[in-house]
């Protein structure tokens, strides 16, 4: 009965309405936060990929290299052709034909050069990658690892009132007189908060991924992660989809840690407004001062409390062991923090 009562308090109608609203906002943001190519024409890139998709090869490198050289040769004689036309050494028809070639070269050259650069970069790493239409998968991996502030807001709205309202309504003084009061109820509330936070965080993360997946072309995610630019030195030959799954699990752990921190702060401060302010400051402060910190502190601060980009960088570097140790350490510290906060609040209500 106690757990059922606590679930009703945690997932009240207002909270469920807030979850639904923020899920809609999260989906809308995910839909609009898509990759916008600069200078690269995605239609042209797809045309090239239809021809080149597959393992990097000397034949493919020579073909794209010749295309780039062809376009550069056309654009390099622009002034010469213009002078020839002005001096009547080039007919209007021939000059127009050149202009058509020139315009086509300017449209194609940036995309072709981009593919050539990919070839030159990947071929330095023994051709471990595969060439395919990877724009959106590349963007998701590199830009979707940052902290989801909509989800953070949801966790604050969910957990802070859940923890603080008992004290506000003087329920704590009734709790301590019950047979299973204080310790049992506090422990159950904490575990309930962690479980519900983990479920809601999973829903937000999965929604973000599937909105991105359904509204953009990720290409073939069964290809090896080495195919993504910047991932050539990743030491494990896992697929892109497995890498994405690992990062999602890592982010879920972060939000569980954050949930513990939010509940601990709420227990210590015992004020809905100031608890929310302190949580926001803890998230923003490390980001503001991280440039002044050593590399180790940058990693640890950001894994535990800030934007998560550095945690993703550790994973991209392939140091999974170090990442697991640091993440586990922060998870343990988060749990210890909420346990100490609970102990303090139980003593406070004696």
mmCIF file of N, CA, C and O in Angstrom, residues 168-263:
data_model
loop_
_atom_site.group_PDB
_atom_site.id
_atom_site.type_symbol
_atom_site.label_atom_id
_atom_site.label_comp_id
_atom_site.label_asym_id
_atom_site.label_seq_id
_atom_site.Cartn_x
_atom_site.Cartn_y
_atom_site.Cartn_z
ATOM 1 N N UNK A 168 7.101 19.640 3.459
ATOM 2 C CA UNK A 168 6.261 20.828 3.351
ATOM 3 C C UNK A 168 4.905 20.595 3.986
ATOM 4 O O UNK A 168 4.323 21.470 4.621
ATOM 5 N N UNK A 169 4.369 19.388 3.799
ATOM 6 C CA UNK A 169 3.043 19.078 4.323
ATOM 7 C C UNK A 169 3.115 18.438 5.710
ATOM 8 O O UNK A 169 2.138 17.908 6.215
ATOM 9 N N UNK A 170 4.342 18.443 6.284
ATOM 10 C CA UNK A 170 4.558 17.897 7.620
ATOM 11 C C UNK A 170 4.215 16.410 7.715
ATOM 12 O O UNK A 170 3.900 15.887 8.779
ATOM 13 N N UNK A 171 4.290 15.723 6.577
ATOM 14 C CA UNK A 171 4.067 14.285 6.575
ATOM 15 C C UNK A 171 5.195 13.568 7.305
ATOM 16 O O UNK A 171 4.999 12.499 7.889
ATOM 17 N N UNK A 172 6.378 14.167 7.292
ATOM 18 C CA UNK A 172 7.537 13.525 7.922
ATOM 19 C C UNK A 172 7.293 13.234 9.384
ATOM 20 O O UNK A 172 7.765 12.232 9.930
ATOM 21 N N UNK A 173 6.563 14.106 10.045
ATOM 22 C CA UNK A 173 6.333 13.904 11.472
ATOM 23 C C UNK A 173 5.361 12.764 11.740
ATOM 24 O O UNK A 173 5.349 12.189 12.824
ATOM 25 N N UNK A 174 4.531 12.423 10.734
ATOM 26 C CA UNK A 174 3.672 11.257 10.852
ATOM 27 C C UNK A 174 4.432 9.991 10.470
ATOM 28 O O UNK A 174 4.249 8.927 11.066
ATOM 29 N N UNK A 175 5.315 10.146 9.481
ATOM 30 C CA UNK A 175 6.097 8.999 9.018
ATOM 31 C C UNK A 175 6.935 8.414 10.147
ATOM 32 O O UNK A 175 7.018 7.197 10.329
ATOM 33 N N UNK A 176 7.537 9.281 10.935
ATOM 34 C CA UNK A 176 8.477 8.776 11.947
ATOM 35 C C UNK A 176 7.767 8.023 13.068
ATOM 36 O O UNK A 176 8.401 7.313 13.844
ATOM 37 N N UNK A 177 6.443 8.185 13.195
ATOM 38 C CA UNK A 177 5.710 7.504 14.252
ATOM 39 C C UNK A 177 5.102 6.189 13.801
ATOM 40 O O UNK A 177 4.561 5.447 14.613
ATOM 41 N N UNK A 178 5.184 5.882 12.488
ATOM 42 C CA UNK A 178 4.600 4.650 11.976
ATOM 43 C C UNK A 178 5.536 3.474 12.198
ATOM 44 O O UNK A 178 6.745 3.637 12.370
ATOM 45 N N UNK A 179 4.972 2.289 12.123
ATOM 46 C CA UNK A 179 5.747 1.075 12.368
ATOM 47 C C UNK A 179 6.886 0.924 11.376
ATOM 48 O O UNK A 179 7.994 0.525 11.726
ATOM 49 N N UNK A 180 6.607 1.212 10.121
ATOM 50 C CA UNK A 180 7.629 1.084 9.071
ATOM 51 C C UNK A 180 8.081 2.453 8.580
ATOM 52 O O UNK A 180 8.442 2.620 7.411
ATOM 53 N N UNK A 181 8.007 3.424 9.461
ATOM 54 C CA UNK A 181 8.332 4.787 9.057
ATOM 55 C C UNK A 181 9.810 5.013 8.876
ATOM 56 O O UNK A 181 10.647 4.132 9.043
ATOM 57 N N UNK A 182 10.119 6.248 8.574
ATOM 58 C CA UNK A 182 11.477 6.753 8.390
ATOM 59 C C UNK A 182 12.319 5.930 7.433
ATOM 60 O O UNK A 182 12.204 6.053 6.232
ATOM 61 N N UNK A 183 13.143 4.998 7.941
ATOM 62 C CA UNK A 183 14.119 4.307 7.110
ATOM 63 C C UNK A 183 13.466 3.548 5.957
ATOM 64 O O UNK A 183 13.874 3.690 4.807
ATOM 65 N N UNK A 184 12.474 2.714 6.255
ATOM 66 C CA UNK A 184 11.865 1.903 5.210
ATOM 67 C C UNK A 184 11.225 2.762 4.130
ATOM 68 O O UNK A 184 11.403 2.528 2.924
ATOM 69 N N UNK A 185 10.461 3.772 4.552
ATOM 70 C CA UNK A 185 9.784 4.617 3.576
ATOM 71 C C UNK A 185 10.790 5.437 2.780
ATOM 72 O O UNK A 185 10.664 5.594 1.570
ATOM 73 N N UNK A 186 11.831 5.960 3.467
ATOM 74 C CA UNK A 186 12.855 6.739 2.764
ATOM 75 C C UNK A 186 13.561 5.880 1.702
ATOM 76 O O UNK A 186 13.783 6.318 0.579
ATOM 77 N N UNK A 187 13.926 4.682 2.095
ATOM 78 C CA UNK A 187 14.612 3.783 1.150
ATOM 79 C C UNK A 187 13.710 3.469 -0.034
ATOM 80 O O UNK A 187 14.142 3.494 -1.193
ATOM 81 N N UNK A 188 12.434 3.183 0.257
ATOM 82 C CA UNK A 188 11.505 2.859 -0.826
ATOM 83 C C UNK A 188 11.285 4.051 -1.744
ATOM 84 O O UNK A 188 11.204 3.909 -2.968
ATOM 85 N N UNK A 189 11.172 5.231 -1.158
ATOM 86 C CA UNK A 189 10.999 6.445 -1.976
ATOM 87 C C UNK A 189 12.208 6.655 -2.882
ATOM 88 O O UNK A 189 12.076 7.008 -4.054
ATOM 89 N N UNK A 190 13.408 6.422 -2.326
ATOM 90 C CA UNK A 190 14.624 6.613 -3.110
ATOM 91 C C UNK A 190 14.692 5.640 -4.277
ATOM 92 O O UNK A 190 14.940 6.034 -5.421
ATOM 93 N N UNK A 191 14.468 4.356 -3.999
ATOM 94 C CA UNK A 191 14.510 3.364 -5.070
ATOM 95 C C UNK A 191 13.396 3.602 -6.086
ATOM 96 O O UNK A 191 13.601 3.428 -7.291
ATOM 97 N N UNK A 192 12.226 4.002 -5.607
ATOM 98 C CA UNK A 192 11.127 4.306 -6.523
ATOM 99 C C UNK A 192 11.489 5.474 -7.424
ATOM 100 O O UNK A 192 11.238 5.434 -8.636
ATOM 101 N N UNK A 193 12.097 6.507 -6.845
ATOM 102 C CA UNK A 193 12.528 7.653 -7.641
ATOM 103 C C UNK A 193 13.545 7.268 -8.698
ATOM 104 O O UNK A 193 13.478 7.712 -9.850
ATOM 105 N N UNK A 194 14.499 6.411 -8.321
ATOM 106 C CA UNK A 194 15.523 5.958 -9.268
ATOM 107 C C UNK A 194 14.892 5.141 -10.398
ATOM 108 O O UNK A 194 15.196 5.336 -11.584
ATOM 109 N N UNK A 195 14.006 4.218 -10.044
ATOM 110 C CA UNK A 195 13.387 3.338 -11.050
ATOM 111 C C UNK A 195 12.532 4.144 -12.024
ATOM 112 O O UNK A 195 12.660 4.002 -13.255
ATOM 113 N N UNK A 196 11.665 5.018 -11.496
ATOM 114 C CA UNK A 196 10.800 5.818 -12.365
ATOM 115 C C UNK A 196 11.631 6.768 -13.224
ATOM 116 O O UNK A 196 11.360 6.964 -14.420
ATOM 117 N N UNK A 197 12.675 7.360 -12.631
ATOM 118 C CA UNK A 197 13.560 8.255 -13.398
ATOM 119 C C UNK A 197 14.248 7.502 -14.528
ATOM 120 O O UNK A 197 14.392 8.021 -15.644
ATOM 121 N N UNK A 198 14.697 6.272 -14.237
ATOM 122 C CA UNK A 198 15.337 5.464 -15.275
ATOM 123 C C UNK A 198 14.391 5.129 -16.406
ATOM 124 O O UNK A 198 14.760 5.195 -17.581
ATOM 125 N N UNK A 199 13.139 4.804 -16.066
ATOM 126 C CA UNK A 199 12.140 4.484 -17.096
ATOM 127 C C UNK A 199 11.847 5.702 -17.961
ATOM 128 O O UNK A 199 11.845 5.620 -19.201
ATOM 129 N N UNK A 200 11.602 6.849 -17.318
ATOM 130 C CA UNK A 200 11.284 8.074 -18.061
ATOM 131 C C UNK A 200 12.478 8.511 -18.911
ATOM 132 O O UNK A 200 12.313 8.910 -20.068
ATOM 133 N N UNK A 201 13.689 8.419 -18.350
ATOM 134 C CA UNK A 201 14.884 8.781 -19.121
ATOM 135 C C UNK A 201 15.027 7.895 -20.350
ATOM 136 O O UNK A 201 15.368 8.365 -21.437
ATOM 137 N N UNK A 202 14.760 6.593 -20.184
ATOM 138 C CA UNK A 202 14.829 5.663 -21.319
ATOM 139 C C UNK A 202 13.836 6.060 -22.406
ATOM 140 O O UNK A 202 14.163 6.040 -23.601
ATOM 141 N N UNK A 203 12.633 6.438 -21.997
ATOM 142 C CA UNK A 203 11.607 6.833 -22.970
ATOM 143 C C UNK A 203 12.061 8.069 -23.746
ATOM 144 O O UNK A 203 11.928 8.121 -24.974
ATOM 145 N N UNK A 204 12.616 9.064 -23.055
ATOM 146 C CA UNK A 204 13.083 10.282 -23.715
ATOM 147 C C UNK A 204 14.218 9.976 -24.694
ATOM 148 O O UNK A 204 14.248 10.486 -25.815
ATOM 149 N N UNK A 205 15.177 9.149 -24.272
ATOM 150 C CA UNK A 205 16.320 8.830 -25.128
ATOM 151 C C UNK A 205 15.893 8.024 -26.347
ATOM 152 O O UNK A 205 16.366 8.273 -27.470
ATOM 153 N N UNK A 206 15.008 7.058 -26.145
ATOM 154 C CA UNK A 206 14.525 6.234 -27.253
ATOM 155 C C UNK A 206 13.713 7.085 -28.225
ATOM 156 O O UNK A 206 13.838 6.943 -29.445
ATOM 157 N N UNK A 207 12.897 7.991 -27.685
ATOM 158 C CA UNK A 207 12.119 8.881 -28.554
ATOM 159 C C UNK A 207 13.049 9.733 -29.417
ATOM 160 O O UNK A 207 12.838 9.875 -30.629
ATOM 161 N N UNK A 208 14.077 10.297 -28.796
ATOM 162 C CA UNK A 208 15.025 11.137 -29.525
ATOM 163 C C UNK A 208 15.665 10.357 -30.670
ATOM 164 O O UNK A 208 15.786 10.863 -31.801
ATOM 165 N N UNK A 209 16.078 9.111 -30.384
ATOM 166 C CA UNK A 209 16.729 8.298 -31.410
ATOM 167 C C UNK A 209 15.773 7.955 -32.547
ATOM 168 O O UNK A 209 16.105 8.114 -33.727
ATOM 169 N N UNK A 210 14.568 7.482 -32.215
ATOM 170 C CA UNK A 210 13.651 7.031 -33.253
ATOM 171 C C UNK A 210 13.087 8.185 -34.073
ATOM 172 O O UNK A 210 12.827 8.016 -35.269
ATOM 173 N N UNK A 211 12.906 9.350 -33.468
ATOM 174 C CA UNK A 211 12.494 10.512 -34.258
ATOM 175 C C UNK A 211 13.581 10.852 -35.271
ATOM 176 O O UNK A 211 13.294 11.115 -36.440
ATOM 177 N N UNK A 212 14.836 10.841 -34.818
ATOM 178 C CA UNK A 212 15.954 11.098 -35.730
ATOM 179 C C UNK A 212 16.046 10.024 -36.812
ATOM 180 O O UNK A 212 16.285 10.317 -37.987
ATOM 181 N N UNK A 213 15.834 8.763 -36.406
ATOM 182 C CA UNK A 213 15.951 7.648 -37.336
ATOM 183 C C UNK A 213 14.848 7.673 -38.394
ATOM 184 O O UNK A 213 15.101 7.415 -39.579
ATOM 185 N N UNK A 214 13.632 8.007 -37.978
ATOM 186 C CA UNK A 214 12.483 7.964 -38.887
ATOM 187 C C UNK A 214 12.393 9.179 -39.795
ATOM 188 O O UNK A 214 11.744 9.127 -40.841
ATOM 189 N N UNK A 215 13.019 10.274 -39.413
ATOM 190 C CA UNK A 215 12.917 11.506 -40.208
ATOM 191 C C UNK A 215 14.153 11.779 -41.054
ATOM 192 O O UNK A 215 14.157 12.700 -41.857
ATOM 193 N N UNK A 216 15.201 10.997 -40.861
ATOM 194 C CA UNK A 216 16.413 11.153 -41.672
ATOM 195 C C UNK A 216 16.926 9.775 -42.070
ATOM 196 O O UNK A 216 16.586 8.770 -41.457
ATOM 197 N N UNK A 217 17.763 9.762 -43.088
ATOM 198 C CA UNK A 217 18.331 8.509 -43.574
ATOM 199 C C UNK A 217 19.667 8.265 -42.879
ATOM 200 O O UNK A 217 20.636 8.971 -43.122
ATOM 201 N N UNK A 218 19.712 7.272 -41.994
ATOM 202 C CA UNK A 218 20.942 6.945 -41.284
ATOM 203 C C UNK A 218 21.868 6.070 -42.112
ATOM 204 O O UNK A 218 23.001 5.841 -41.729
ATOM 205 N N UNK A 219 21.376 5.589 -43.233
ATOM 206 C CA UNK A 219 22.176 4.653 -44.002
ATOM 207 C C UNK A 219 22.184 3.285 -43.328
ATOM 208 O O UNK A 219 21.336 2.980 -42.493
ATOM 209 N N UNK A 220 23.144 2.476 -43.677
ATOM 210 C CA UNK A 220 23.239 1.119 -43.137
ATOM 211 C C UNK A 220 24.033 1.141 -41.834
ATOM 212 O O UNK A 220 25.260 1.249 -41.839
ATOM 213 N N UNK A 221 23.329 1.007 -40.700
ATOM 214 C CA UNK A 221 23.990 1.081 -39.403
ATOM 215 C C UNK A 221 24.669 -0.223 -39.000
ATOM 216 O O UNK A 221 25.227 -0.324 -37.905
ATOM 217 N N UNK A 222 24.612 -1.207 -39.880
ATOM 218 C CA UNK A 222 25.324 -2.452 -39.586
ATOM 219 C C UNK A 222 26.801 -2.348 -39.961
ATOM 220 O O UNK A 222 27.594 -3.222 -39.613
ATOM 221 N N UNK A 223 27.166 -1.250 -40.666
ATOM 222 C CA UNK A 223 28.575 -1.063 -41.004
ATOM 223 C C UNK A 223 29.398 -0.803 -39.745
ATOM 224 O O UNK A 223 28.891 -0.330 -38.719
ATOM 225 N N UNK A 224 30.689 -1.074 -39.827
ATOM 226 C CA UNK A 224 31.581 -0.928 -38.685
ATOM 227 C C UNK A 224 31.693 0.549 -38.302
ATOM 228 O O UNK A 224 31.625 1.441 -39.149
ATOM 229 N N UNK A 225 31.876 0.815 -37.006
ATOM 230 C CA UNK A 225 31.932 2.188 -36.491
ATOM 231 C C UNK A 225 33.103 2.963 -37.078
ATOM 232 O O UNK A 225 33.081 4.198 -37.141
ATOM 233 N N UNK A 226 34.124 2.274 -37.547
ATOM 234 C CA UNK A 226 35.273 2.936 -38.155
ATOM 235 C C UNK A 226 34.886 3.719 -39.414
ATOM 236 O O UNK A 226 35.668 4.530 -39.906
ATOM 237 N N UNK A 227 33.697 3.477 -39.935
ATOM 238 C CA UNK A 227 33.259 4.172 -41.140
ATOM 239 C C UNK A 227 32.928 5.636 -40.866
ATOM 240 O O UNK A 227 32.914 6.452 -41.789
ATOM 241 N N UNK A 228 32.662 5.972 -39.610
ATOM 242 C CA UNK A 228 32.321 7.339 -39.247
ATOM 243 C C UNK A 228 33.594 8.150 -39.081
ATOM 244 O O UNK A 228 34.549 7.712 -38.422
ATOM 245 N N UNK A 229 33.614 9.350 -39.663
ATOM 246 C CA UNK A 229 34.793 10.209 -39.536
ATOM 247 C C UNK A 229 35.095 10.500 -38.074
ATOM 248 O O UNK A 229 34.196 10.813 -37.290
ATOM 249 N N UNK A 230 36.370 10.413 -37.733
ATOM 250 C CA UNK A 230 36.786 10.640 -36.364
ATOM 251 C C UNK A 230 36.806 9.383 -35.524
ATOM 252 O O UNK A 230 37.318 9.384 -34.395
ATOM 253 N N UNK A 231 36.256 8.297 -36.048
ATOM 254 C CA UNK A 231 36.190 7.043 -35.302
ATOM 255 C C UNK A 231 37.168 6.005 -35.866
ATOM 256 O O UNK A 231 37.095 4.832 -35.516
ATOM 257 N N UNK A 232 38.067 6.439 -36.729
ATOM 258 C CA UNK A 232 38.964 5.493 -37.399
ATOM 259 C C UNK A 232 39.871 4.743 -36.422
ATOM 260 O O UNK A 232 40.273 3.604 -36.678
ATOM 261 N N UNK A 233 40.203 5.371 -35.299
ATOM 262 C CA UNK A 233 41.126 4.752 -34.347
ATOM 263 C C UNK A 233 40.410 4.038 -33.207
ATOM 264 O O UNK A 233 41.062 3.562 -32.275
ATOM 265 N N UNK A 234 39.087 3.966 -33.276
ATOM 266 C CA UNK A 234 38.353 3.252 -32.228
ATOM 267 C C UNK A 234 38.822 1.799 -32.222
ATOM 268 O O UNK A 234 38.815 1.135 -33.259
ATOM 269 N N UNK A 235 39.242 1.274 -31.061
ATOM 270 C CA UNK A 235 39.917 -0.036 -31.046
ATOM 271 C C UNK A 235 39.006 -1.244 -31.198
ATOM 272 O O UNK A 235 39.506 -2.364 -31.341
ATOM 273 N N UNK A 236 37.679 -1.044 -31.158
ATOM 274 C CA UNK A 236 36.769 -2.184 -31.218
ATOM 275 C C UNK A 236 35.966 -2.138 -32.515
ATOM 276 O O UNK A 236 35.348 -1.132 -32.835
ATOM 277 N N UNK A 237 35.980 -3.241 -33.237
ATOM 278 C CA UNK A 237 35.293 -3.307 -34.537
ATOM 279 C C UNK A 237 33.822 -3.669 -34.335
ATOM 280 O O UNK A 237 33.362 -4.739 -34.727
ATOM 281 N N UNK A 238 33.078 -2.772 -33.691
ATOM 282 C CA UNK A 238 31.650 -3.005 -33.493
ATOM 283 C C UNK A 238 30.862 -2.222 -34.535
ATOM 284 O O UNK A 238 31.379 -1.305 -35.169
ATOM 285 N N UNK A 239 29.609 -2.576 -34.707
ATOM 286 C CA UNK A 239 28.770 -1.892 -35.684
ATOM 287 C C UNK A 239 28.330 -0.530 -35.161
ATOM 288 O O UNK A 239 28.397 -0.260 -33.959
ATOM 289 N N UNK A 240 27.871 0.318 -36.069
ATOM 290 C CA UNK A 240 27.389 1.645 -35.684
ATOM 291 C C UNK A 240 26.206 1.531 -34.732
ATOM 292 O O UNK A 240 26.119 2.261 -33.742
ATOM 293 N N UNK A 241 25.288 0.594 -35.010
ATOM 294 C CA UNK A 241 24.107 0.469 -34.148
ATOM 295 C C UNK A 241 24.487 -0.002 -32.748
ATOM 296 O O UNK A 241 23.877 0.423 -31.756
ATOM 297 N N UNK A 242 25.509 -0.845 -32.628
ATOM 298 C CA UNK A 242 25.956 -1.274 -31.296
ATOM 299 C C UNK A 242 26.616 -0.117 -30.559
ATOM 300 O O UNK A 242 26.445 0.052 -29.344
ATOM 301 N N UNK A 243 27.355 0.699 -31.282
ATOM 302 C CA UNK A 243 27.984 1.870 -30.673
ATOM 303 C C UNK A 243 26.921 2.838 -30.164
ATOM 304 O O UNK A 243 27.026 3.375 -29.060
ATOM 305 N N UNK A 244 25.885 3.075 -30.980
ATOM 306 C CA UNK A 244 24.792 3.960 -30.566
ATOM 307 C C UNK A 244 24.104 3.400 -29.322
ATOM 308 O O UNK A 244 23.778 4.145 -28.391
ATOM 309 N N UNK A 245 23.892 2.080 -29.286
ATOM 310 C CA UNK A 245 23.256 1.451 -28.126
ATOM 311 C C UNK A 245 24.112 1.645 -26.872
ATOM 312 O O UNK A 245 23.591 1.938 -25.788
ATOM 313 N N UNK A 246 25.429 1.500 -27.010
ATOM 314 C CA UNK A 246 26.323 1.692 -25.873
ATOM 315 C C UNK A 246 26.262 3.121 -25.351
ATOM 316 O O UNK A 246 26.234 3.356 -24.135
ATOM 317 N N UNK A 247 26.264 4.083 -26.249
ATOM 318 C CA UNK A 247 26.209 5.477 -25.823
ATOM 319 C C UNK A 247 24.869 5.795 -25.165
ATOM 320 O O UNK A 247 24.810 6.586 -24.226
ATOM 321 N N UNK A 248 23.792 5.182 -25.636
ATOM 322 C CA UNK A 248 22.486 5.399 -25.013
ATOM 323 C C UNK A 248 22.465 4.824 -23.598
ATOM 324 O O UNK A 248 21.904 5.426 -22.677
ATOM 325 N N UNK A 249 23.075 3.659 -23.407
ATOM 326 C CA UNK A 249 23.163 3.071 -22.067
ATOM 327 C C UNK A 249 23.996 3.972 -21.160
ATOM 328 O O UNK A 249 23.653 4.212 -19.994
ATOM 329 N N UNK A 250 25.083 4.498 -21.713
ATOM 330 C CA UNK A 250 25.950 5.395 -20.952
ATOM 331 C C UNK A 250 25.188 6.645 -20.534
ATOM 332 O O UNK A 250 25.283 7.104 -19.389
ATOM 333 N N UNK A 251 24.412 7.196 -21.436
ATOM 334 C CA UNK A 251 23.627 8.395 -21.121
ATOM 335 C C UNK A 251 22.544 8.082 -20.094
ATOM 336 O O UNK A 251 22.250 8.901 -19.215
ATOM 337 N N UNK A 252 21.953 6.893 -20.182
ATOM 338 C CA UNK A 252 20.940 6.496 -19.200
ATOM 339 C C UNK A 252 21.553 6.428 -17.798
ATOM 340 O O UNK A 252 20.939 6.878 -16.818
ATOM 341 N N UNK A 253 22.765 5.874 -17.702
ATOM 342 C CA UNK A 253 23.461 5.819 -16.414
ATOM 343 C C UNK A 253 23.662 7.230 -15.876
ATOM 344 O O UNK A 253 23.496 7.494 -14.675
ATOM 345 N N UNK A 254 24.026 8.151 -16.765
ATOM 346 C CA UNK A 254 24.217 9.543 -16.347
ATOM 347 C C UNK A 254 22.940 10.113 -15.742
ATOM 348 O O UNK A 254 22.975 10.760 -14.678
ATOM 349 N N UNK A 255 21.807 9.878 -16.381
ATOM 350 C CA UNK A 255 20.553 10.449 -15.875
ATOM 351 C C UNK A 255 20.122 9.770 -14.571
ATOM 352 O O UNK A 255 19.468 10.405 -13.734
ATOM 353 N N UNK A 256 20.477 8.506 -14.392
ATOM 354 C CA UNK A 256 20.216 7.852 -13.113
ATOM 355 C C UNK A 256 21.081 8.481 -12.017
ATOM 356 O O UNK A 256 20.617 8.737 -10.900
ATOM 357 N N UNK A 257 22.359 8.742 -12.349
ATOM 358 C CA UNK A 257 23.228 9.431 -11.398
ATOM 359 C C UNK A 257 22.658 10.809 -11.070
ATOM 360 O O UNK A 257 22.627 11.223 -9.902
ATOM 361 N N UNK A 258 22.214 11.503 -12.095
ATOM 362 C CA UNK A 258 21.650 12.830 -11.893
ATOM 363 C C UNK A 258 20.401 12.776 -11.022
ATOM 364 O O UNK A 258 20.170 13.655 -10.187
ATOM 365 N N UNK A 259 19.605 11.726 -11.182
ATOM 366 C CA UNK A 259 18.410 11.557 -10.356
ATOM 367 C C UNK A 259 18.783 11.408 -8.890
ATOM 368 O O UNK A 259 18.131 11.976 -8.014
ATOM 369 N N UNK A 260 19.837 10.629 -8.630
ATOM 370 C CA UNK A 260 20.317 10.480 -7.247
ATOM 371 C C UNK A 260 20.761 11.829 -6.688
ATOM 372 O O UNK A 260 20.469 12.169 -5.528
ATOM 373 N N UNK A 261 21.472 12.595 -7.502
ATOM 374 C CA UNK A 261 21.955 13.903 -7.057
ATOM 375 C C UNK A 261 20.782 14.841 -6.779
ATOM 376 O O UNK A 261 20.764 15.552 -5.768
ATOM 377 N N UNK A 262 19.792 14.843 -7.663
ATOM 378 C CA UNK A 262 18.619 15.704 -7.476
ATOM 379 C C UNK A 262 17.897 15.351 -6.181
ATOM 380 O O UNK A 262 17.535 16.237 -5.395
ATOM 381 N N UNK A 263 17.695 14.047 -5.944
ATOM 382 C CA UNK A 263 16.997 13.644 -4.722
ATOM 383 C C UNK A 263 17.810 13.969 -3.482
ATOM 384 O O UNK A 263 17.258 14.399 -2.456
#
